[in-house]
Tab-separated table of C-alpha atoms and ligand atoms in Angstrom:
chain	number	residue	atom	x	y	z
A	11	UNK	CA	63.342	21.926	37.745
A	12	UNK	CA	62.269	25.300	38.843
A	13	UNK	CA	58.147	25.737	39.737
A	14	UNK	CA	58.219	28.899	38.160
A	15	UNK	CA	54.376	29.132	37.709
A	16	UNK	CA	54.239	29.596	41.598
A	17	UNK	CA	56.929	32.151	41.408
A	18	UNK	CA	55.628	35.582	41.426
A	19	UNK	CA	56.450	38.264	38.907
A	20	UNK	CA	59.051	40.900	39.836
A	21	UNK	CA	58.150	43.292	37.360
A	22	UNK	CA	61.857	43.657	36.375
A	23	UNK	CA	62.686	43.640	32.675
A	24	UNK	CA	65.659	41.931	31.532
A	25	UNK	CA	67.243	43.653	28.421
A	26	UNK	CA	69.560	42.127	25.695
A	27	UNK	CA	71.595	44.027	22.943
A	28	UNK	CA	70.213	44.731	19.599
A	29	UNK	CA	73.177	42.736	18.175
A	30	UNK	CA	72.086	39.404	19.989
A	31	UNK	CA	69.859	36.796	19.070
A	32	UNK	CA	67.875	34.560	21.398
A	33	UNK	CA	67.551	31.044	19.571
A	34	UNK	CA	65.513	27.994	20.210
A	35	UNK	CA	64.209	25.025	18.611
A	36	UNK	CA	61.392	22.491	19.295
A	37	UNK	CA	60.054	19.342	17.788
A	38	UNK	CA	56.434	19.266	16.252
A	39	UNK	CA	54.714	19.245	19.716
A	40	UNK	CA	56.645	22.204	21.000
A	41	UNK	CA	59.131	20.485	23.348
A	42	UNK	CA	62.246	22.135	23.502
A	43	UNK	CA	65.251	20.460	21.595
A	44	UNK	CA	67.537	23.312	21.404
A	45	UNK	CA	68.466	26.879	23.033
A	46	UNK	CA	71.470	29.097	22.629
A	47	UNK	CA	73.371	30.506	25.600
A	48	UNK	CA	71.384	33.757	25.698
A	49	UNK	CA	68.103	31.601	25.532
A	50	UNK	CA	69.016	29.793	28.726
A	51	UNK	CA	70.486	33.000	30.410
A	52	UNK	CA	67.243	35.024	30.065
A	53	UNK	CA	65.017	32.118	30.819
A	54	UNK	CA	67.132	31.740	33.970
A	55	UNK	CA	67.316	28.103	33.360
A	56	UNK	CA	70.012	25.492	32.183
A	57	UNK	CA	69.757	22.972	29.121
A	58	UNK	CA	68.754	20.120	31.675
A	59	UNK	CA	65.882	21.809	32.881
A	60	UNK	CA	64.560	23.082	29.647
A	61	UNK	CA	65.301	20.639	26.827
A	62	UNK	CA	62.367	17.995	26.538
A	63	UNK	CA	60.041	20.521	28.281
A	64	UNK	CA	57.183	22.442	26.379
A	65	UNK	CA	58.093	25.813	25.364
A	66	UNK	CA	55.309	27.250	27.793
A	67	UNK	CA	57.968	26.862	30.442
A	68	UNK	CA	58.771	30.570	29.641
A	69	UNK	CA	55.115	31.666	29.145
A	70	UNK	CA	54.329	34.917	30.530
A	71	UNK	CA	50.769	35.388	32.003
A	72	UNK	CA	50.458	39.068	30.251
A	73	UNK	CA	50.363	37.249	27.028
A	74	UNK	CA	47.273	37.055	25.257
A	75	UNK	CA	46.320	33.187	24.224
A	76	UNK	CA	45.051	34.306	20.657
A	77	UNK	CA	48.755	35.296	19.792
A	78	UNK	CA	49.827	31.668	20.654
A	79	UNK	CA	46.606	30.266	18.960
A	80	UNK	CA	47.615	32.313	15.531
A	81	UNK	CA	51.461	31.126	16.004
A	82	UNK	CA	50.484	27.354	16.132
A	83	UNK	CA	47.817	27.918	13.278
A	84	UNK	CA	50.510	29.602	10.990
A	85	UNK	CA	53.181	27.039	11.796
A	86	UNK	CA	51.078	23.947	11.168
A	87	UNK	CA	50.107	25.792	7.789
A	88	UNK	CA	53.719	25.618	7.123
A	89	UNK	CA	54.361	29.440	7.174
A	90	UNK	CA	56.180	31.764	9.498
A	91	UNK	CA	55.124	34.148	11.991
A	92	UNK	CA	56.936	37.342	13.114
A	93	UNK	CA	55.569	38.313	16.537
A	94	UNK	CA	56.260	40.661	19.903
A	95	UNK	CA	56.283	38.168	22.866
A	96	UNK	CA	56.965	38.953	26.657
A	97	UNK	CA	58.372	35.718	28.425
A	98	UNK	CA	59.086	34.949	32.065
A	99	UNK	CA	62.593	34.126	33.593
A	100	UNK	CA	62.407	31.503	36.218
A	101	UNK	CA	62.892	34.282	39.198
A	102	UNK	CA	59.779	36.049	37.963
A	103	UNK	CA	61.636	38.699	35.714
A	104	UNK	CA	60.503	39.247	32.335
A	105	UNK	CA	61.823	40.052	28.648
A	106	UNK	CA	60.133	41.311	25.839
A	107	UNK	CA	61.142	39.974	22.170
A	108	UNK	CA	60.672	40.211	18.548
A	109	UNK	CA	60.217	36.859	17.318
A	110	UNK	CA	60.454	35.217	13.820
A	111	UNK	CA	59.064	31.693	14.184
A	112	UNK	CA	59.226	29.103	11.151
A	113	UNK	CA	58.730	25.619	10.583
A	114	UNK	CA	62.304	23.745	9.816
A	115	UNK	CA	62.453	20.811	7.420
A	116	UNK	CA	64.595	17.907	6.662
A	117	UNK	CA	66.397	17.279	3.391
A	118	UNK	CA	63.201	15.967	1.792
A	119	UNK	CA	61.251	19.300	2.694
A	120	UNK	CA	59.152	17.355	5.612
A	121	UNK	CA	58.493	19.594	8.495
A	122	UNK	CA	60.527	18.080	11.536
A	123	UNK	CA	60.348	20.798	14.025
A	124	UNK	CA	60.164	24.685	14.681
A	125	UNK	CA	62.762	27.134	15.056
A	126	UNK	CA	62.204	30.722	16.685
A	127	UNK	CA	65.024	33.723	16.583
A	128	UNK	CA	64.395	36.712	18.399
A	129	UNK	CA	65.770	40.141	18.449
A	130	UNK	CA	65.344	42.938	20.935
A	131	UNK	CA	62.308	44.816	20.276
A	132	UNK	CA	61.706	48.454	19.511
A	133	UNK	CA	60.803	50.107	22.707
A	134	UNK	CA	58.342	52.746	21.275
A	135	UNK	CA	56.653	50.222	19.190
A	136	UNK	CA	56.143	48.030	22.409
A	137	UNK	CA	54.661	50.923	24.325
A	138	UNK	CA	52.611	52.681	21.850
A	139	UNK	CA	51.311	49.743	20.059
A	140	UNK	CA	52.024	46.171	21.346
A	141	UNK	CA	51.406	46.543	25.098
A	142	UNK	CA	48.028	48.520	24.631
A	143	UNK	CA	47.088	46.019	22.088
A	144	UNK	CA	47.960	42.798	24.238
A	145	UNK	CA	46.088	44.399	27.179
A	146	UNK	CA	42.839	44.898	25.371
A	147	UNK	CA	43.180	41.281	24.154
A	148	UNK	CA	44.015	39.912	27.327
A	149	UNK	CA	41.208	41.475	28.997
A	150	UNK	CA	38.607	40.181	26.324
A	151	UNK	CA	39.856	36.748	27.132
A	152	UNK	CA	39.788	37.141	30.909
A	153	UNK	CA	36.414	38.874	31.136
A	154	UNK	CA	34.559	35.906	29.388
A	155	UNK	CA	33.672	33.349	31.983
A	156	UNK	CA	34.228	30.523	28.968
A	157	UNK	CA	37.772	30.447	27.994
A	158	UNK	CA	36.878	29.207	24.601
A	159	UNK	CA	34.536	32.019	23.899
A	160	UNK	CA	36.946	34.407	25.265
A	161	UNK	CA	39.615	33.148	22.801
A	162	UNK	CA	37.004	33.506	20.016
A	163	UNK	CA	36.307	37.130	20.883
A	164	UNK	CA	40.186	37.982	20.695
A	165	UNK	CA	40.858	36.201	17.948
A	166	UNK	CA	37.970	38.182	16.233
A	167	UNK	CA	39.658	41.304	17.275
A	168	UNK	CA	42.566	40.582	15.682
A	169	UNK	CA	40.792	39.600	12.422
A	170	UNK	CA	38.860	42.628	12.664
A	171	UNK	CA	42.015	44.863	13.170
A	172	UNK	CA	43.718	43.340	10.317
A	173	UNK	CA	40.542	43.567	7.926
A	174	UNK	CA	40.492	47.283	8.766
A	175	UNK	CA	44.157	47.900	8.075
A	176	UNK	CA	43.923	45.250	4.788
A	177	UNK	CA	47.126	43.676	6.299
A	178	UNK	CA	48.185	40.144	7.151
A	179	UNK	CA	49.382	39.586	10.716
A	180	UNK	CA	53.285	39.725	9.654
A	181	UNK	CA	52.650	42.712	7.676
A	182	UNK	CA	50.914	44.560	10.381
A	183	UNK	CA	54.255	43.671	12.660
A	184	UNK	CA	56.392	45.210	10.211
A	185	UNK	CA	54.091	48.329	9.588
A	186	UNK	CA	54.452	49.443	13.202
A	187	UNK	CA	56.728	52.269	13.493
A	188	UNK	CA	58.946	53.334	16.547
B	7	FMN	C1	59.773	27.464	17.928
B	7	FMN	C2	58.781	27.816	18.975
B	7	FMN	C3	59.096	28.880	19.709
B	7	FMN	C4	58.189	29.399	20.886
B	7	FMN	N1	58.647	30.351	21.674
B	7	FMN	C5	57.992	30.742	22.529
B	7	FMN	C6	58.210	31.872	23.492
B	7	FMN	O1	59.350	32.547	23.404
B	7	FMN	N2	57.342	32.071	24.622
B	7	FMN	C7	56.119	31.543	24.970
B	7	FMN	O2	55.412	31.772	25.897
B	7	FMN	N3	55.760	30.684	23.926
B	7	FMN	C8	56.470	30.108	22.905
B	7	FMN	N4	56.308	29.272	21.966
B	7	FMN	C9	54.638	28.843	22.078
B	7	FMN	C10	54.328	27.652	23.015
B	7	FMN	O3	54.561	26.405	22.511
B	7	FMN	C11	53.057	27.671	23.862
B	7	FMN	O4	51.950	27.677	22.804
B	7	FMN	C12	52.769	29.109	24.553
B	7	FMN	O5	53.568	29.182	25.583
B	7	FMN	C13	51.294	29.023	25.280
B	7	FMN	O6	51.156	28.040	26.185
B	7	FMN	P1	50.054	27.531	26.905
B	7	FMN	O7	49.088	27.061	25.771
B	7	FMN	O8	50.411	26.433	27.545
B	7	FMN	O9	49.289	28.731	27.626
B	7	FMN	C14	56.857	28.591	20.890
B	7	FMN	C15	56.334	27.653	20.009
B	7	FMN	C16	57.492	27.275	19.406
B	7	FMN	C17	56.940	26.308	18.306
């Protein structure tokens, strides 16, 4: 098991082709139950190192907590979320994705896990919209001495932004133009 949390970031971005998909699946608690080959390649870990571990094994410190808060609230409401995410590879490299995360169900329609498909993101959307937005959200979270109130503030920032644009989060994601 790599102790990726103590490996410094390299600043090197890993890219993948627009015709490729990164796939992973989790149980109801967010523990990895499946990854495709590209998932393991980019994470820089093999199946044995990943399966059974929490999906935050690829968490990058630049990601605002409010995005994951929204992700889990959305999944627990039985809905899907589209979001841009930066992940960390085990050697400290990073890779940006545009993710579609959704509950998966058994034959009776009972939710039995979660599933994420990720495409290569549009670079202009990242540079002009997502990276500046995530920086603002992260700063609000980090500047607050209380993690809890920092999270409430970044959540309120997203809520205000969506209210101003009269959009839901997924709609907002798809309205960004590159
Ligand atoms: C299907 C699925 C896919 C996920 N994919 C990612 C991912 O690619 N990167 C990531 O950092 N978190 C991902 N998460 C969210 C993690 O479970 C976790 O909430 C997040 O990494 C924040 O971790 P933390 O609360 O320990 O900081 C995913 C969750 C699910 C259910």
